[in-house]
mmCIF file of C-alpha atoms in Angstrom:
data_model
loop_
_atom_site.group_PDB
_atom_site.id
_atom_site.type_symbol
_atom_site.label_atom_id
_atom_site.label_comp_id
_atom_site.label_asym_id
_atom_site.label_seq_id
_atom_site.Cartn_x
_atom_site.Cartn_y
_atom_site.Cartn_z
ATOM 1 C CA MET A 1 39.463 -62.545 -1.693
ATOM 2 C CA SER A 2 37.391 -63.110 1.287
ATOM 3 C CA ARG A 3 34.126 -64.411 1.489
ATOM 4 C CA ALA A 4 32.457 -60.990 2.638
ATOM 5 C CA THR A 5 33.944 -59.041 -0.251
ATOM 6 C CA LEU A 6 32.787 -61.877 -2.812
ATOM 7 C CA ILE A 7 29.297 -61.432 -1.374
ATOM 8 C CA LEU A 8 29.343 -57.644 -1.360
ATOM 9 C CA LEU A 9 30.540 -57.855 -5.009
ATOM 10 C CA CYS A 10 27.785 -60.180 -5.914
ATOM 11 C CA LEU A 11 25.324 -57.907 -4.373
ATOM 12 C CA ALA A 12 26.594 -54.939 -6.519
ATOM 13 C CA ALA A 13 26.645 -56.894 -9.596
ATOM 14 C CA GLY A 14 23.271 -58.448 -9.033
ATOM 15 C CA LEU A 15 21.644 -54.826 -8.262
ATOM 16 C CA LEU A 16 23.477 -53.247 -11.272
ATOM 17 C CA ILE A 17 22.441 -56.026 -13.628
ATOM 18 C CA GLY A 18 18.977 -56.038 -12.472
ATOM 19 C CA VAL A 19 18.480 -52.324 -12.887
ATOM 20 C CA GLY A 20 20.288 -52.267 -16.383
ATOM 21 C CA MET A 21 18.219 -55.097 -17.502
ATOM 22 C CA ALA A 22 15.111 -53.747 -16.356
ATOM 23 C CA THR A 23 15.929 -50.325 -18.022
ATOM 24 C CA ALA A 24 16.895 -51.979 -21.265
ATOM 25 C CA ALA A 25 14.872 -55.042 -21.612
ATOM 26 C CA PRO A 26 12.199 -55.230 -19.012
ATOM 27 C CA ALA A 27 10.434 -58.438 -20.467
ATOM 28 C CA VAL A 28 13.868 -60.259 -20.314
ATOM 29 C CA ALA A 29 14.547 -58.859 -16.713
ATOM 30 C CA ALA A 30 10.960 -60.179 -15.517
ATOM 31 C CA ALA A 31 11.568 -63.622 -17.064
ATOM 32 C CA ILE A 32 15.111 -64.018 -15.216
ATOM 33 C CA ALA A 33 13.499 -62.701 -12.095
ATOM 34 C CA THR A 34 10.917 -65.767 -12.292
ATOM 35 C CA VAL A 35 14.166 -67.902 -11.938
ATOM 36 C CA ALA A 36 16.217 -65.801 -9.705
ATOM 37 C CA GLY A 37 13.507 -65.254 -7.247
ATOM 38 C CA PRO A 38 13.104 -68.970 -6.378
ATOM 39 C CA ILE A 39 16.867 -69.451 -6.074
ATOM 40 C CA GLY A 40 17.182 -66.503 -3.658
ATOM 41 C CA THR A 41 14.279 -67.834 -1.735
ATOM 42 C CA LEU A 42 15.638 -71.338 -1.428
ATOM 43 C CA TRP A 43 18.987 -69.905 -0.172
ATOM 44 C CA LEU A 44 17.080 -67.577 2.410
ATOM 45 C CA ASN A 45 15.069 -70.578 3.591
ATOM 46 C CA GLY A 46 18.020 -72.495 4.063
ATOM 47 C CA LEU A 47 19.374 -69.915 6.412
ATOM 48 C CA GLN A 48 16.181 -69.910 8.369
ATOM 49 C CA MET A 49 15.857 -73.488 8.759
ATOM 50 C CA THR A 50 18.988 -73.438 10.981
ATOM 51 C CA VAL A 51 17.820 -70.667 13.298
ATOM 52 C CA ILE A 52 15.953 -72.406 15.868
ATOM 53 C CA PRO A 53 18.372 -75.570 16.502
ATOM 54 C CA LEU A 54 21.274 -73.276 16.507
ATOM 55 C CA VAL A 55 19.834 -70.624 18.791
ATOM 56 C CA VAL A 56 18.787 -73.583 21.393
ATOM 57 C CA THR A 57 22.113 -75.259 21.164
ATOM 58 C CA LEU A 58 24.071 -72.151 21.484
ATOM 59 C CA LEU A 59 22.153 -70.948 24.628
ATOM 60 C CA ILE A 60 22.670 -74.161 26.267
ATOM 61 C CA THR A 61 26.470 -74.510 25.716
ATOM 62 C CA GLY A 62 26.711 -70.805 26.479
ATOM 63 C CA VAL A 63 24.942 -71.087 29.864
ATOM 64 C CA ALA A 64 27.180 -74.027 30.432
ATOM 65 C CA ALA A 65 30.318 -72.004 29.914
ATOM 66 C CA THR A 66 28.909 -68.986 31.781
ATOM 67 C CA ALA A 67 28.075 -71.236 34.831
ATOM 68 C CA GLN A 68 31.703 -72.547 34.884
ATOM 69 C CA ALA A 69 33.051 -69.043 34.729
ATOM 70 C CA VAL A 70 31.139 -67.886 37.603
ATOM 71 C CA GLN A 71 32.159 -70.821 39.669
ATOM 72 C CA ALA A 72 35.817 -69.970 38.837
ATOM 73 C CA GLY A 73 35.856 -67.069 41.214
ATOM 74 C CA ARG A 74 34.577 -63.858 42.458
ATOM 75 C CA ILE A 75 36.200 -61.653 39.892
ATOM 76 C CA ALA A 76 34.772 -63.845 37.056
ATOM 77 C CA GLY A 77 31.327 -63.381 38.642
ATOM 78 C CA ARG A 78 31.693 -59.770 38.740
ATOM 79 C CA ALA A 79 32.694 -59.732 35.148
ATOM 80 C CA ILE A 80 29.761 -61.667 34.028
ATOM 81 C CA ALA A 81 27.605 -59.341 35.980
ATOM 82 C CA THR A 82 29.103 -56.440 34.233
ATOM 83 C CA PHE A 83 28.876 -57.885 30.823
ATOM 84 C CA LEU A 84 25.222 -58.497 31.256
ATOM 85 C CA GLY A 85 24.450 -55.005 32.703
ATOM 86 C CA LEU A 86 26.334 -53.530 29.651
ATOM 87 C CA VAL A 87 24.529 -55.410 27.037
ATOM 88 C CA THR A 88 21.203 -54.563 28.617
ATOM 89 C CA LEU A 89 22.222 -50.859 28.722
ATOM 90 C CA THR A 90 23.206 -51.156 24.886
ATOM 91 C CA GLY A 91 20.193 -52.908 23.871
ATOM 92 C CA THR A 92 17.993 -50.602 25.565
ATOM 93 C CA MET A 93 19.873 -47.544 24.247
ATOM 94 C CA SER A 94 19.247 -48.978 20.695
ATOM 95 C CA ALA A 95 15.381 -49.441 21.242
ATOM 96 C CA ILE A 96 15.171 -45.734 22.267
ATOM 97 C CA VAL A 97 17.856 -44.152 19.802
ATOM 98 C CA THR A 98 17.100 -45.938 16.496
ATOM 99 C CA PRO A 99 13.253 -44.637 16.123
ATOM 100 C CA GLY A 100 14.823 -41.152 16.795
ATOM 101 C CA LEU A 101 17.576 -41.778 14.124
ATOM 102 C CA LEU A 102 15.071 -42.874 11.622
ATOM 103 C CA HIS A 103 12.709 -39.763 12.463
ATOM 104 C CA LEU A 104 15.706 -37.327 12.068
ATOM 105 C CA LEU A 105 16.887 -39.269 8.865
ATOM 106 C CA PRO A 106 14.080 -40.970 7.451
ATOM 107 C CA ILE A 107 14.240 -43.855 4.767
ATOM 108 C CA PRO A 108 13.717 -42.608 1.169
ATOM 109 C CA ARG A 109 10.139 -43.658 1.096
ATOM 110 C CA ASP A 110 10.229 -44.212 -2.795
ATOM 111 C CA ALA A 111 13.142 -46.435 -2.277
ATOM 112 C CA ALA A 112 11.714 -48.236 0.516
ATOM 113 C CA ALA A 113 8.571 -48.899 -1.426
ATOM 114 C CA ALA A 114 10.404 -50.144 -4.378
ATOM 115 C CA LEU A 115 12.177 -52.499 -2.086
ATOM 116 C CA LYS A 116 9.278 -53.594 -0.384
ATOM 117 C CA GLY A 117 7.574 -54.524 -3.501
ATOM 118 C CA ALA A 118 10.758 -56.254 -4.929
ATOM 119 C CA LEU A 119 10.837 -58.335 -1.713
ATOM 120 C CA GLY A 120 6.827 -58.580 -1.637
ATOM 121 C CA HIS A 121 6.959 -62.204 -0.358
ATOM 122 C CA ALA A 122 8.325 -60.965 3.056
ATOM 123 C CA GLU A 123 5.313 -60.568 5.261
ATOM 124 C CA PRO A 124 5.153 -59.625 8.914
ATOM 125 C CA VAL A 125 5.521 -62.880 11.023
ATOM 126 C CA THR A 126 2.607 -62.095 13.533
ATOM 127 C CA ALA A 127 0.884 -59.178 14.636
ATOM 128 C CA PRO A 128 2.258 -57.877 18.033
ATOM 129 C CA PRO A 129 -0.150 -59.147 20.928
ATOM 130 C CA PRO A 130 -1.732 -56.871 23.560
ATOM 131 C CA ILE A 131 0.388 -56.573 26.656
ATOM 132 C CA ALA A 132 -1.685 -58.818 28.768
ATOM 133 C CA ASP A 133 -1.452 -61.750 26.066
ATOM 134 C CA PHE A 134 2.264 -61.035 25.931
ATOM 135 C CA VAL A 135 2.866 -61.554 29.433
ATOM 136 C CA THR A 136 0.724 -64.586 30.012
ATOM 137 C CA GLY A 137 2.366 -66.022 26.797
ATOM 138 C CA ILE A 138 5.856 -65.750 27.995
ATOM 139 C CA VAL A 139 5.783 -69.215 29.776
ATOM 140 C CA PRO A 140 4.851 -71.811 26.965
ATOM 141 C CA THR A 141 2.510 -74.583 27.619
ATOM 142 C CA ASN A 142 3.754 -76.620 24.660
ATOM 143 C CA ILE A 143 7.541 -75.947 23.757
ATOM 144 C CA PHE A 144 7.081 -77.658 20.538
ATOM 145 C CA ALA A 145 4.276 -75.718 19.547
ATOM 146 C CA ALA A 146 6.270 -72.413 20.545
ATOM 147 C CA ALA A 147 8.866 -73.488 18.225
ATOM 148 C CA THR A 148 6.351 -74.207 15.307
ATOM 149 C CA ASN A 149 4.667 -70.994 15.872
ATOM 150 C CA ASN A 150 7.950 -68.896 16.147
ATOM 151 C CA ALA A 151 7.341 -67.843 19.566
ATOM 152 C CA LEU A 152 10.874 -67.589 20.046
ATOM 153 C CA LEU A 153 11.029 -65.575 23.380
ATOM 154 C CA SER A 154 8.923 -68.503 25.109
ATOM 155 C CA LEU A 155 11.441 -71.040 23.352
ATOM 156 C CA ILE A 156 14.487 -69.072 24.566
ATOM 157 C CA LEU A 157 13.214 -68.734 28.153
ATOM 158 C CA PHE A 158 12.570 -72.466 28.518
ATOM 159 C CA THR A 159 15.981 -73.301 26.937
ATOM 160 C CA LEU A 160 17.582 -70.801 29.508
ATOM 161 C CA ALA A 161 15.666 -72.761 32.348
ATOM 162 C CA PHE A 162 16.619 -76.004 30.730
ATOM 163 C CA ALA A 163 20.298 -75.149 30.456
ATOM 164 C CA PHE A 164 20.463 -73.896 34.169
ATOM 165 C CA ALA A 165 18.790 -77.270 35.201
ATOM 166 C CA ILE A 166 21.505 -79.242 33.252
ATOM 167 C CA THR A 167 24.124 -77.481 35.340
ATOM 168 C CA ARG A 168 22.431 -78.189 38.407
ATOM 169 C CA ILE A 169 22.778 -82.254 37.930
ATOM 170 C CA GLU A 170 25.913 -83.946 38.686
ATOM 171 C CA GLY A 171 28.216 -86.223 37.106
ATOM 172 C CA GLU A 172 27.809 -88.349 33.847
ATOM 173 C CA GLY A 173 24.443 -87.041 33.007
ATOM 174 C CA ARG A 174 25.336 -83.520 32.923
ATOM 175 C CA ASP A 175 28.379 -84.286 30.857
ATOM 176 C CA THR A 176 26.485 -86.638 28.388
ATOM 177 C CA LEU A 177 23.855 -83.933 27.726
ATOM 178 C CA LEU A 178 26.569 -80.978 27.192
ATOM 179 C CA ARG A 179 28.364 -83.253 24.859
ATOM 180 C CA VAL A 180 24.997 -84.098 22.774
ATOM 181 C CA PHE A 181 24.125 -80.302 22.553
ATOM 182 C CA THR A 182 27.720 -79.428 21.865
ATOM 183 C CA ALA A 183 27.866 -81.981 18.802
ATOM 184 C CA ILE A 184 24.385 -80.642 17.591
ATOM 185 C CA ARG A 185 25.953 -77.212 17.844
ATOM 186 C CA ASP A 186 28.998 -78.072 15.764
ATOM 187 C CA ALA A 187 26.753 -79.954 13.207
ATOM 188 C CA MET A 188 24.584 -76.948 12.799
ATOM 189 C CA LEU A 189 27.485 -74.681 12.266
ATOM 190 C CA VAL A 190 28.784 -77.360 9.570
ATOM 191 C CA LEU A 191 25.410 -76.985 7.902
ATOM 192 C CA ILE A 192 25.114 -73.160 8.100
ATOM 193 C CA GLY A 193 28.742 -72.969 6.753
ATOM 194 C CA TRP A 194 27.315 -75.047 3.874
ATOM 195 C CA VAL A 195 24.555 -72.609 3.156
ATOM 196 C CA LEU A 196 26.809 -69.564 3.455
ATOM 197 C CA TRP A 197 29.163 -70.974 1.025
ATOM 198 C CA LEU A 198 26.144 -70.466 -1.474
ATOM 199 C CA ALA A 199 25.715 -67.115 -0.373
ATOM 200 C CA PRO A 200 27.373 -65.332 -3.310
ATOM 201 C CA LEU A 201 24.816 -67.224 -5.516
ATOM 202 C CA GLY A 202 21.805 -66.588 -3.048
ATOM 203 C CA VAL A 203 22.812 -62.711 -2.612
ATOM 204 C CA PHE A 204 23.216 -62.485 -6.317
ATOM 205 C CA ALA A 205 19.807 -63.824 -7.073
ATOM 206 C CA LEU A 206 17.989 -61.829 -4.359
ATOM 207 C CA ALA A 207 19.893 -58.611 -5.411
ATOM 208 C CA PHE A 208 18.937 -59.078 -9.252
ATOM 209 C CA VAL A 209 15.240 -59.449 -8.164
ATOM 210 C CA VAL A 210 15.771 -56.227 -6.026
ATOM 211 C CA GLY A 211 17.545 -54.140 -8.773
ATOM 212 C CA ALA A 212 14.814 -55.346 -11.349
ATOM 213 C CA GLY A 213 11.841 -54.341 -9.241
ATOM 214 C CA ALA A 214 13.306 -51.434 -7.154
ATOM 215 C CA GLY A 215 15.581 -49.731 -9.564
ATOM 216 C CA GLY A 216 18.429 -47.335 -8.602
ATOM 217 C CA GLY A 217 16.662 -46.415 -5.381
ATOM 218 C CA ALA A 218 17.852 -49.811 -4.087
ATOM 219 C CA PHE A 219 21.435 -48.419 -3.745
ATOM 220 C CA ARG A 220 20.182 -45.339 -1.812
ATOM 221 C CA ALA A 221 18.150 -47.590 0.543
ATOM 222 C CA LEU A 222 21.041 -49.792 1.410
ATOM 223 C CA ALA A 223 23.364 -46.634 1.804
ATOM 224 C CA HIS A 224 20.864 -45.176 4.356
ATOM 225 C CA TYR A 225 20.548 -48.432 6.008
ATOM 226 C CA ILE A 226 24.243 -48.617 6.706
ATOM 227 C CA THR A 227 24.282 -45.063 7.875
ATOM 228 C CA ILE A 228 21.864 -45.683 10.569
ATOM 229 C CA ILE A 229 23.186 -49.104 11.565
ATOM 230 C CA ALA A 230 26.707 -47.629 11.834
ATOM 231 C CA SER A 231 25.413 -44.890 13.813
ATOM 232 C CA VAL A 232 24.214 -46.897 16.528
ATOM 233 C CA GLY A 233 27.536 -48.665 16.550
ATOM 234 C CA VAL A 234 29.215 -45.151 16.961
ATOM 235 C CA ILE A 235 27.041 -44.643 20.025
ATOM 236 C CA VAL A 236 28.017 -47.987 21.568
ATOM 237 C CA ILE A 237 31.748 -46.853 21.071
ATOM 238 C CA LEU A 238 31.012 -43.458 22.818
ATOM 239 C CA MET A 239 29.044 -45.149 25.689
ATOM 240 C CA ALA A 240 32.271 -47.309 26.291
ATOM 241 C CA TYR A 241 34.229 -44.031 26.946
ATOM 242 C CA ALA A 242 31.657 -42.969 29.330
ATOM 243 C CA VAL A 243 31.581 -46.198 31.026
ATOM 244 C CA ALA A 244 35.507 -46.159 31.613
ATOM 245 C CA MET A 245 35.043 -42.653 32.917
ATOM 246 C CA LEU A 246 32.111 -43.000 35.227
ATOM 247 C CA ALA A 247 32.215 -46.639 36.188
ATOM 248 C CA ALA A 248 35.842 -47.236 35.957
ATOM 249 C CA ARG A 249 36.656 -44.041 37.041
ATOM 250 C CA VAL A 250 39.539 -43.830 34.440
ATOM 251 C CA PRO A 251 40.574 -40.409 33.038
ATOM 252 C CA LEU A 252 39.309 -39.970 29.447
ATOM 253 C CA GLY A 253 42.712 -39.222 27.907
ATOM 254 C CA ARG A 254 44.404 -42.482 29.759
ATOM 255 C CA PHE A 255 41.498 -44.620 28.267
ATOM 256 C CA ALA A 256 41.603 -43.221 24.776
ATOM 257 C CA ARG A 257 45.567 -43.867 24.742
ATOM 258 C CA ALA A 258 45.049 -47.489 25.853
ATOM 259 C CA LEU A 259 42.467 -48.079 23.558
ATOM 260 C CA ALA A 260 43.856 -46.497 20.315
ATOM 261 C CA PRO A 261 46.057 -49.371 19.432
ATOM 262 C CA ALA A 262 43.298 -52.061 19.860
ATOM 263 C CA GLN A 263 41.025 -50.035 17.537
ATOM 264 C CA ALA A 264 43.497 -49.839 15.113
ATOM 265 C CA VAL A 265 43.904 -53.632 14.994
ATOM 266 C CA ALA A 266 39.931 -53.997 15.163
ATOM 267 C CA ILE A 267 39.524 -51.745 12.124
ATOM 268 C CA SER A 268 42.084 -53.744 10.176
ATOM 269 C CA THR A 269 41.023 -57.137 10.891
ATOM 270 C CA GLN A 270 37.309 -56.647 12.105
ATOM 271 C CA SER A 271 38.268 -59.285 14.817
ATOM 272 C CA SER A 272 37.993 -58.819 18.696
ATOM 273 C CA LEU A 273 40.099 -62.007 18.981
ATOM 274 C CA ALA A 274 42.904 -60.455 16.864
ATOM 275 C CA SER A 275 42.668 -57.290 18.780
ATOM 276 C CA LEU A 276 43.072 -59.074 22.074
ATOM 277 C CA PRO A 277 46.995 -58.675 22.690
ATOM 278 C CA ALA A 278 46.611 -55.007 21.770
ATOM 279 C CA MET A 279 43.937 -54.866 24.696
ATOM 280 C CA ILE A 280 46.129 -56.797 27.187
ATOM 281 C CA GLU A 281 48.870 -54.174 26.469
ATOM 282 C CA GLY A 282 46.325 -51.370 26.936
ATOM 283 C CA THR A 283 45.591 -52.521 30.338
ATOM 284 C CA LYS A 284 49.091 -51.557 31.614
ATOM 285 C CA THR A 285 48.260 -48.097 30.667
ATOM 286 C CA LEU A 286 45.268 -48.278 32.516
ATOM 287 C CA ARG A 287 47.079 -49.724 35.593
ATOM 288 C CA ILE A 288 45.003 -52.946 35.923
ATOM 289 C CA ALA A 289 46.506 -55.655 37.637
ATOM 290 C CA PRO A 290 47.939 -58.564 35.227
ATOM 291 C CA ALA A 291 45.857 -61.107 36.948
ATOM 292 C CA THR A 292 42.680 -59.366 36.376
ATOM 293 C CA ALA A 293 43.451 -58.377 32.987
ATOM 294 C CA GLY A 294 44.445 -62.001 32.119
ATOM 295 C CA LEU A 295 41.083 -63.497 33.248
ATOM 296 C CA VAL A 296 38.708 -60.757 32.512
ATOM 297 C CA LEU A 297 39.820 -59.812 28.836
ATOM 298 C CA PRO A 298 39.876 -63.300 27.520
ATOM 299 C CA MET A 299 36.281 -63.703 29.071
ATOM 300 C CA ALA A 300 35.046 -60.636 27.525
ATOM 301 C CA VAL A 301 36.262 -61.627 24.034
ATOM 302 C CA ALA A 302 34.958 -64.980 24.196
ATOM 303 C CA MET A 303 31.591 -64.254 25.809
ATOM 304 C CA PHE A 304 30.747 -60.547 25.618
ATOM 305 C CA ARG A 305 29.552 -58.652 22.390
ATOM 306 C CA ALA A 306 28.301 -55.155 23.567
ATOM 307 C CA THR A 307 27.361 -54.091 19.981
ATOM 308 C CA GLN A 308 25.360 -57.196 19.205
ATOM 309 C CA PRO A 309 22.038 -56.364 21.189
ATOM 310 C CA ALA A 310 22.286 -52.715 20.182
ATOM 311 C CA MET A 311 22.884 -53.245 16.506
ATOM 312 C CA ASN A 312 20.509 -56.371 16.003
ATOM 313 C CA VAL A 313 17.713 -54.511 17.544
ATOM 314 C CA ALA A 314 18.577 -51.544 15.249
ATOM 315 C CA VAL A 315 18.458 -53.647 12.102
ATOM 316 C CA SER A 316 14.885 -55.216 13.195
ATOM 317 C CA LEU A 317 13.560 -51.700 13.974
ATOM 318 C CA TYR A 318 14.957 -50.561 10.526
ATOM 319 C CA ILE A 319 13.159 -53.363 9.047
ATOM 320 C CA ALA A 320 10.000 -52.445 10.734
ATOM 321 C CA ASP A 321 10.164 -48.853 9.769
ATOM 322 C CA TRP A 322 11.082 -50.000 5.956
ATOM 323 C CA PHE A 323 7.757 -52.222 5.869
ATOM 324 C CA GLY A 324 5.840 -49.630 7.559
ATOM 325 C CA ILE A 325 5.032 -51.623 10.577
ATOM 326 C CA VAL A 326 4.883 -49.885 14.088
ATOM 327 C CA PRO A 327 5.632 -52.351 16.980
ATOM 328 C CA GLY A 328 4.036 -51.796 20.221
ATOM 329 C CA ALA A 329 6.057 -51.662 23.491
ATOM 330 C CA ALA A 330 5.622 -55.155 24.483
ATOM 331 C CA ALA A 331 6.975 -56.203 21.043
ATOM 332 C CA ILE A 332 9.981 -53.864 21.648
ATOM 333 C CA VAL A 333 10.667 -55.094 25.229
ATOM 334 C CA ALA A 334 10.516 -58.700 23.820
ATOM 335 C CA ALA A 335 12.983 -57.757 20.971
ATOM 336 C CA VAL A 336 15.292 -56.166 23.296
ATOM 337 C CA VAL A 337 15.133 -59.341 25.806
ATOM 338 C CA VAL A 338 15.639 -61.808 22.820
ATOM 339 C CA ALA A 339 18.632 -59.900 21.554
ATOM 340 C CA ILE A 340 20.210 -59.956 24.784
ATOM 341 C CA LEU A 341 19.653 -63.626 25.316
ATOM 342 C CA CYS A 342 20.711 -64.543 21.902
ATOM 343 C CA SER A 343 23.905 -62.560 22.416
ATOM 344 C CA LEU A 344 24.875 -65.087 25.303
ATOM 345 C CA GLY A 345 25.554 -67.876 23.028
ATOM 346 C CA SER A 346 26.654 -66.572 19.700
ATOM 347 C CA ALA A 347 29.767 -64.228 20.705
ATOM 348 C CA SER A 348 32.226 -66.644 19.430
ATOM 349 C CA LEU A 349 30.428 -67.163 16.086
ATOM 350 C CA PRO A 350 31.873 -65.826 12.721
ATOM 351 C CA ALA A 351 30.168 -62.441 11.653
ATOM 352 C CA GLN A 352 28.056 -63.859 8.901
ATOM 353 C CA ILE A 353 26.638 -66.540 11.049
ATOM 354 C CA THR A 354 25.983 -64.408 13.859
ATOM 355 C CA PHE A 355 24.275 -61.807 11.674
ATOM 356 C CA PHE A 356 21.364 -64.295 10.598
ATOM 357 C CA ALA A 357 21.443 -66.536 13.619
ATOM 358 C CA SER A 358 21.117 -63.570 16.198
ATOM 359 C CA ILE A 359 19.049 -61.003 14.402
ATOM 360 C CA ALA A 360 16.169 -63.466 12.722
ATOM 361 C CA PRO A 361 14.958 -64.250 16.344
ATOM 362 C CA VAL A 362 14.654 -60.581 17.101
ATOM 363 C CA CYS A 363 12.775 -59.981 13.847
ATOM 364 C CA VAL A 364 10.239 -62.653 14.926
ATOM 365 C CA ALA A 365 9.851 -61.292 18.407
ATOM 366 C CA LEU A 366 9.335 -57.758 17.005
ATOM 367 C CA GLY A 367 6.798 -59.019 14.350
ATOM 368 C CA VAL A 368 8.745 -57.968 11.328
ATOM 369 C CA PRO A 369 9.671 -60.246 8.264
ATOM 370 C CA ALA A 370 13.371 -61.832 8.646
ATOM 371 C CA ALA A 371 13.373 -62.347 4.701
ATOM 372 C CA PRO A 372 15.407 -58.780 4.087
ATOM 373 C CA LEU A 373 18.189 -60.248 6.133
ATOM 374 C CA GLY A 374 19.331 -62.363 3.178
ATOM 375 C CA LEU A 375 19.959 -58.981 1.267
ATOM 376 C CA LEU A 376 21.443 -57.094 4.321
ATOM 377 C CA ILE A 377 23.973 -59.638 5.325
ATOM 378 C CA ALA A 378 25.796 -58.676 1.859
ATOM 379 C CA VAL A 379 26.435 -55.272 3.095
ATOM 380 C CA GLU A 380 27.254 -56.272 6.754
ATOM 381 C CA THR A 381 30.995 -55.652 6.001
ATOM 382 C CA ILE A 382 30.767 -52.034 6.772
ATOM 383 C CA PRO A 383 28.571 -52.008 9.934
ATOM 384 C CA ASP A 384 30.864 -55.094 11.204
ATOM 385 C CA ILE A 385 33.668 -52.446 11.347
ATOM 386 C CA PHE A 386 31.693 -50.538 13.883
ATOM 387 C CA ARG A 387 30.384 -53.693 15.641
ATOM 388 C CA THR A 388 34.241 -54.706 16.215
ATOM 389 C CA LEU A 389 35.272 -51.263 17.140
ATOM 390 C CA GLY A 390 32.335 -51.143 19.813
ATOM 391 C CA ASN A 391 33.142 -54.659 20.985
ATOM 392 C CA VAL A 392 36.761 -53.811 21.516
ATOM 393 C CA SER A 393 36.020 -50.537 23.072
ATOM 394 C CA MET A 394 33.414 -51.996 25.483
ATOM 395 C CA ASP A 395 35.718 -55.134 26.249
ATOM 396 C CA LEU A 396 38.373 -52.705 27.602
ATOM 397 C CA ALA A 397 35.951 -50.353 29.535
ATOM 398 C CA ALA A 398 34.192 -53.568 31.065
ATOM 399 C CA THR A 399 37.510 -54.888 32.141
ATOM 400 C CA ALA A 400 38.451 -51.553 33.818
ATOM 401 C CA THR A 401 35.179 -51.548 35.501
ATOM 402 C CA VAL A 402 35.503 -54.837 36.954
ATOM 403 C CA SER A 403 39.129 -54.099 37.945
ATOM 404 C CA ARG A 404 37.719 -50.891 39.820
ATOM 405 C CA LEU A 405 35.037 -53.066 41.581
ATOM 406 C CA SER A 406 37.626 -55.695 42.666
ATOM 407 C CA GLY A 407 40.191 -52.908 43.686
ATOM 408 C CA THR A 408 42.769 -54.121 41.358
ATOM 409 C CA ILE A 409 43.491 -50.873 39.528
ATOM 410 C CA ASP A 410 46.892 -49.393 41.104
ATOM 411 C CA GLU A 411 46.276 -45.616 41.025
ATOM 412 C CA ASP A 412 49.718 -44.857 42.415
ATOM 413 C CA THR A 413 51.763 -46.649 39.525
ATOM 414 C CA PRO A 414 52.890 -43.976 37.174
#
């Protein structure tokens, strides 16, 4: 049984047992909740303590890899520019579309209120600042204070500047710094792997508390969450077809035929890497030069996650609506920027690690609690299918676009 399946089963078991005990023996359920609550909180705190060091080290090593790719050649540079443009497009789309989806299909308010009560310890991080304070506060005066106060946008911008500075120094100093941050990154991944090994226990404890406090409405709320987040993933998939037609000027039917085998692999494996051979084969249908496909597609799989900013912003906006928080324009802009920047370093991580490490900073930027992520990670298996489908679809569309820009699509080949 996979870890994701086990976590999902623990979520269902925790909710069912919590609901059942709260109905049959409320006093016993309340007593168990006093024990389960701290267990779930400890596990969630274990996840949260890894966020800042993991984000910092991932960004530094990710920027170093990106800089090396840019230096590799003109096509690689065009590919990275295309990737950045597309994640900006998808992240912005999510910031606009998600509130509209929540307006058309609102959260069941009774279930949301019950869930909020069950997670009563989860409070907003900070109130969104006025726009003037937001702009002047982007550049931190004290980087350690920014980390302590969860000013993650300031911390991320400093980290990016520091990472680019590292790439500008020569020789042993640069290599030593990159080795140090790579070692810290690897150690943090081991640590978060240990925390995730305890995820079945932590999720069961959180789910029991939620089930005992929220009742059967918890299931309706989680089903609604899956529907909204998966819908954003579907929109990213549709955007990939539009990019292929408009930017790469590939006929819709040809792109669909080239993409279909990779999508089938993506659904069955939930892995962009496993879909890479099918995508390489699809480039033949698109008449992309093998040299371009062999360079751009592996870069896309290793560095580019089109759905990550979009769906991570959607998750954060969903939590905001769930808790009745109305973020201002500055907070939404900050959330989109943080989502894009966090996607630079976490593209190659396993889905469960990516989920918390890349969404928690977006929640902080938006001014919403990250605590619900400990529960939502358990149902990520279903949205992750749409994440992978969107990533694979946009990877192939981006490769076709780069090939078009580089003049390496052969229109005359039948």
